[in-house]
């Protein structure tokens, strides 16, 4: 016997659907990146949505926007990741804990790299595309949704709806705060949201692959067998 099988952090039933969504999201990121490369003003699509203006919200909503924005700052982001990791470990889902750290890191790292490549700015020389805050919060929401879908044993439709729903809620909340505070153009927020949707499924798949390989090693199989026998 090889011990208890550890469930994948990316449920097999969701791989095809989330893979297609990731591909579409990546394409969107590239299209907007090319469209707004080197720009320093709102674009046509931004005008269709909400043209950003500094301090466009007043109390009490300004306080809500600032609190939401803090969740994407280093202090707030670290706190959110720690809470997510602790929750995953308490639920005995080590793969999800790894994905919470790796997924958030990859999403933010990808957004940061894209900012330098695209070179879009706001309020002077502040690089803006895509929104790292939105990418981070959306990525963490998707990780939690994947964990929940796996724990509840949701099917393809239910799991996909849960993941997209969590991504929409988290991305919309942070995106609203970023645009309302004048930190990003609306398309920056959309780019950050799509960045998370593009990288998290791939990162989750890699985490599963790495965990499966570690689990297939002779030493891991022996330890699993002893644990199962005990």
Short mmCIF file of C-alpha atoms in Angstrom, two decimals:
data_model
loop_
_atom_site.label_atom_id
_atom_site.label_comp_id
_atom_site.label_asym_id
_atom_site.label_seq_id
_atom_site.Cartn_x
_atom_site.Cartn_y
_atom_site.Cartn_z
CA UNK A 1 0.00 0.00 0.00
CA UNK A 2 1.16 3.57 -0.64
CA UNK A 3 -0.83 5.38 2.03
CA UNK A 4 -3.53 8.00 1.71
CA UNK A 5 -3.82 9.69 -1.69
CA UNK A 6 -3.41 13.45 -1.42
CA UNK A 7 -6.07 15.23 -3.50
CA UNK A 8 -4.90 17.54 -6.29
CA UNK A 9 -5.13 21.25 -5.59
CA UNK A 10 -6.36 21.65 -9.17
CA UNK A 11 -9.28 19.18 -9.43
CA UNK A 12 -8.98 17.10 -12.63
CA UNK A 13 -12.55 17.96 -13.64
CA UNK A 14 -11.67 21.67 -13.71
CA UNK A 15 -8.40 21.47 -15.60
CA UNK A 16 -9.79 21.76 -19.12
CA UNK A 17 -12.21 24.57 -18.27
CA UNK A 18 -9.75 26.60 -16.22
CA UNK A 19 -7.05 25.97 -18.80
CA UNK A 20 -9.25 27.50 -21.49
CA UNK A 21 -10.09 30.44 -19.23
CA UNK A 22 -6.39 30.91 -18.47
CA UNK A 23 -5.55 31.00 -22.17
CA UNK A 24 -8.25 33.60 -22.85
CA UNK A 25 -7.11 35.66 -19.87
CA UNK A 26 -3.49 35.56 -21.04
CA UNK A 27 -4.56 36.72 -24.49
CA UNK A 28 -6.48 39.62 -22.95
CA UNK A 29 -3.44 40.66 -20.92
CA UNK A 30 -1.27 40.67 -24.03
CA UNK A 31 -3.81 42.57 -26.17
CA UNK A 32 -4.26 45.35 -23.62
CA UNK A 33 -0.53 45.42 -22.95
CA UNK A 34 0.22 46.02 -26.62
CA UNK A 35 -2.65 48.48 -26.96
CA UNK A 36 -1.55 50.68 -24.06
CA UNK A 37 2.23 50.21 -24.16
CA UNK A 38 3.97 53.47 -23.31
CA UNK A 39 0.72 55.38 -22.72
CA UNK A 40 0.21 57.82 -19.87
CA UNK A 41 -3.50 58.56 -20.19
CA UNK A 42 -6.83 56.72 -20.13
CA UNK A 43 -7.65 54.80 -23.28
CA UNK A 44 -10.87 54.30 -25.19
CA UNK A 45 -11.88 51.25 -23.19
CA UNK A 46 -11.25 53.15 -19.95
CA UNK A 47 -13.72 55.78 -21.12
CA UNK A 48 -16.33 53.10 -21.63
CA UNK A 49 -15.96 52.17 -17.97
CA UNK A 50 -15.05 54.78 -15.35
CA UNK A 51 -12.35 57.36 -16.15
CA UNK A 52 -10.13 57.43 -13.05
CA UNK A 53 -9.88 60.63 -11.05
CA UNK A 54 -7.93 61.07 -7.84
CA UNK A 55 -10.01 61.10 -4.66
CA UNK A 56 -13.22 60.27 -6.49
CA UNK A 57 -14.77 58.81 -3.34
CA UNK A 58 -15.75 60.54 -0.12
CA UNK A 59 -16.28 59.23 3.41
CA UNK A 60 -17.36 56.68 4.42
CA UNK A 61 -16.60 54.94 1.10
CA UNK A 62 -13.13 56.42 0.96
CA UNK A 63 -12.29 54.57 4.16
CA UNK A 64 -13.58 51.35 2.63
CA UNK A 65 -11.46 51.93 -0.47
CA UNK A 66 -8.34 52.62 1.61
CA UNK A 67 -8.92 49.51 3.73
CA UNK A 68 -9.36 47.40 0.60
CA UNK A 69 -6.24 48.91 -0.94
CA UNK A 70 -4.26 48.02 2.20
CA UNK A 71 -4.92 44.32 1.54
CA UNK A 72 -2.74 44.63 -1.53
CA UNK A 73 0.06 46.48 0.26
CA UNK A 74 3.00 44.46 1.66
CA UNK A 75 1.69 44.38 5.23
CA UNK A 76 -1.87 43.47 4.31
CA UNK A 77 -0.76 40.99 1.64
CA UNK A 78 1.53 39.12 4.03
CA UNK A 79 -1.26 38.95 6.60
CA UNK A 80 -3.70 37.52 4.04
CA UNK A 81 -1.21 34.91 2.84
CA UNK A 82 -0.40 33.85 6.41
CA UNK A 83 -4.11 33.44 7.20
CA UNK A 84 -4.59 31.43 4.00
CA UNK A 85 -1.61 29.17 4.72
CA UNK A 86 -2.64 28.55 8.32
CA UNK A 87 -6.18 27.73 7.18
CA UNK A 88 -4.90 25.30 4.56
CA UNK A 89 -2.64 23.56 7.09
CA UNK A 90 -5.43 23.29 9.65
CA UNK A 91 -7.52 21.61 6.95
CA UNK A 92 -4.54 19.34 6.19
CA UNK A 93 -4.19 20.62 2.64
CA UNK A 94 -0.45 21.23 2.28
CA UNK A 95 -0.66 21.58 -1.50
CA UNK A 96 -3.13 24.43 -1.13
CA UNK A 97 -0.81 26.07 1.40
CA UNK A 98 2.05 25.89 -1.09
CA UNK A 99 -0.20 27.25 -3.83
CA UNK A 100 -1.29 30.16 -1.64
CA UNK A 101 2.32 31.28 -1.36
CA UNK A 102 3.51 30.32 -4.83
CA UNK A 103 0.36 31.50 -6.62
CA UNK A 104 0.34 34.90 -4.95
CA UNK A 105 4.06 35.29 -5.62
CA UNK A 106 3.80 34.31 -9.28
CA UNK A 107 0.80 36.60 -9.84
CA UNK A 108 2.50 39.61 -8.28
CA UNK A 109 5.83 38.81 -9.93
CA UNK A 110 4.19 38.48 -13.34
CA UNK A 111 2.30 41.75 -12.88
CA UNK A 112 5.49 43.53 -11.84
CA UNK A 113 7.42 42.21 -14.84
CA UNK A 114 4.61 43.23 -17.20
CA UNK A 115 4.61 46.75 -15.77
CA UNK A 116 8.21 47.23 -16.87
CA UNK A 117 7.59 45.61 -20.24
CA UNK A 118 4.44 47.61 -21.04
CA UNK A 119 5.59 50.90 -19.57
CA UNK A 120 2.15 52.43 -19.09
CA UNK A 121 2.14 55.15 -16.45
CA UNK A 122 -0.30 57.13 -14.32
CA UNK A 123 0.30 60.30 -12.26
CA UNK A 124 3.76 60.87 -13.67
CA UNK A 125 6.13 57.93 -13.77
CA UNK A 126 4.08 55.41 -11.77
CA UNK A 127 3.88 52.17 -13.74
CA UNK A 128 0.28 51.04 -13.83
CA UNK A 129 -0.42 48.09 -16.16
CA UNK A 130 -1.43 45.61 -14.89
CA UNK A 131 -2.64 46.23 -11.35
CA UNK A 132 -0.57 44.18 -8.93
CA UNK A 133 -3.07 44.71 -6.12
CA UNK A 134 -5.87 43.25 -8.21
CA UNK A 135 -3.70 40.36 -9.41
CA UNK A 136 -2.75 39.45 -5.84
CA UNK A 137 -6.22 39.52 -4.31
CA UNK A 138 -7.75 37.68 -7.27
CA UNK A 139 -5.04 35.03 -7.15
CA UNK A 140 -5.60 34.36 -3.46
CA UNK A 141 -9.37 34.21 -3.98
CA UNK A 142 -8.93 31.64 -6.75
CA UNK A 143 -6.70 29.52 -4.51
CA UNK A 144 -9.33 29.51 -1.76
CA UNK A 145 -12.03 28.69 -4.31
CA UNK A 146 -10.01 25.76 -5.68
CA UNK A 147 -9.52 24.43 -2.17
CA UNK A 148 -13.23 24.78 -1.45
CA UNK A 149 -14.25 23.12 -4.71
CA UNK A 150 -11.99 20.17 -3.98
CA UNK A 151 -13.16 19.80 -0.38
CA UNK A 152 -16.82 19.92 -1.39
CA UNK A 153 -16.30 17.61 -4.35
CA UNK A 154 -17.96 20.02 -6.76
CA UNK A 155 -18.36 18.99 -10.37
CA UNK A 156 -17.09 20.75 -13.46
CA UNK A 157 -19.88 23.33 -13.65
CA UNK A 158 -20.14 23.99 -9.93
CA UNK A 159 -16.40 24.21 -9.41
CA UNK A 160 -15.86 26.51 -12.36
CA UNK A 161 -18.67 28.81 -11.25
CA UNK A 162 -17.24 28.95 -7.74
CA UNK A 163 -13.76 29.84 -8.99
CA UNK A 164 -15.01 32.50 -11.39
CA UNK A 165 -17.42 33.88 -8.79
CA UNK A 166 -14.65 34.24 -6.21
CA UNK A 167 -12.39 35.86 -8.80
CA UNK A 168 -15.09 38.32 -9.84
CA UNK A 169 -15.94 39.34 -6.27
CA UNK A 170 -12.31 39.78 -5.18
CA UNK A 171 -11.24 41.46 -8.42
CA UNK A 172 -14.23 43.80 -8.48
CA UNK A 173 -13.68 44.87 -4.87
CA UNK A 174 -9.98 45.62 -5.29
CA UNK A 175 -10.50 47.04 -8.78
CA UNK A 176 -13.10 49.48 -7.50
CA UNK A 177 -10.74 50.63 -4.77
CA UNK A 178 -7.85 51.14 -7.20
CA UNK A 179 -9.90 53.15 -9.69
CA UNK A 180 -11.76 55.10 -7.01
CA UNK A 181 -8.47 56.14 -5.38
CA UNK A 182 -7.02 57.09 -8.75
CA UNK A 183 -4.21 54.53 -8.48
CA UNK A 184 -5.05 52.70 -11.73
CA UNK A 185 -6.96 52.98 -14.97
CA UNK A 186 -9.89 50.57 -15.32
CA UNK A 187 -8.00 48.53 -17.93
CA UNK A 188 -5.07 48.18 -15.49
CA UNK A 189 -7.48 46.49 -13.11
CA UNK A 190 -8.82 44.23 -15.86
CA UNK A 191 -5.25 43.34 -16.79
CA UNK A 192 -4.42 42.44 -13.18
CA UNK A 193 -7.55 40.33 -12.89
CA UNK A 194 -6.73 38.44 -16.08
CA UNK A 195 -3.12 38.00 -14.97
CA UNK A 196 -4.28 36.08 -11.91
CA UNK A 197 -6.68 33.94 -13.95
CA UNK A 198 -3.87 33.15 -16.37
CA UNK A 199 -1.17 32.15 -13.90
CA UNK A 200 -3.00 30.40 -11.04
CA UNK A 201 -4.24 27.32 -12.98
CA UNK A 202 -0.75 26.78 -14.39
CA UNK A 203 0.87 27.25 -10.98
CA UNK A 204 -1.63 24.86 -9.38
CA UNK A 205 -0.87 22.24 -12.03
CA UNK A 206 2.87 22.60 -11.36
CA UNK A 207 2.33 22.26 -7.61
CA UNK A 208 0.38 19.04 -8.20
CA UNK A 209 3.06 17.68 -10.53
CA UNK A 210 5.83 18.45 -8.06
CA UNK A 211 3.88 16.96 -5.13
CA UNK A 212 3.08 13.81 -7.11
CA UNK A 213 6.72 13.31 -7.99
CA UNK A 214 7.78 13.71 -4.38
CA UNK A 215 5.05 11.28 -3.33
CA UNK A 216 6.22 8.70 -5.88
CA UNK A 217 9.76 8.54 -4.48
CA UNK A 218 10.65 5.25 -2.74
CA UNK A 219 11.29 6.96 0.58
CA UNK A 220 7.92 8.74 0.49
CA UNK A 221 6.12 5.50 -0.43
CA UNK A 222 7.80 3.64 2.45
CA UNK A 223 6.91 6.37 4.92
CA UNK A 224 3.32 6.36 3.64
CA UNK A 225 3.07 2.61 4.03
CA UNK A 226 4.39 2.72 7.59
CA UNK A 227 1.99 5.54 8.44
CA UNK A 228 -0.90 3.59 6.92
CA UNK A 229 0.08 0.45 8.83
CA UNK A 230 0.35 2.35 12.07
#
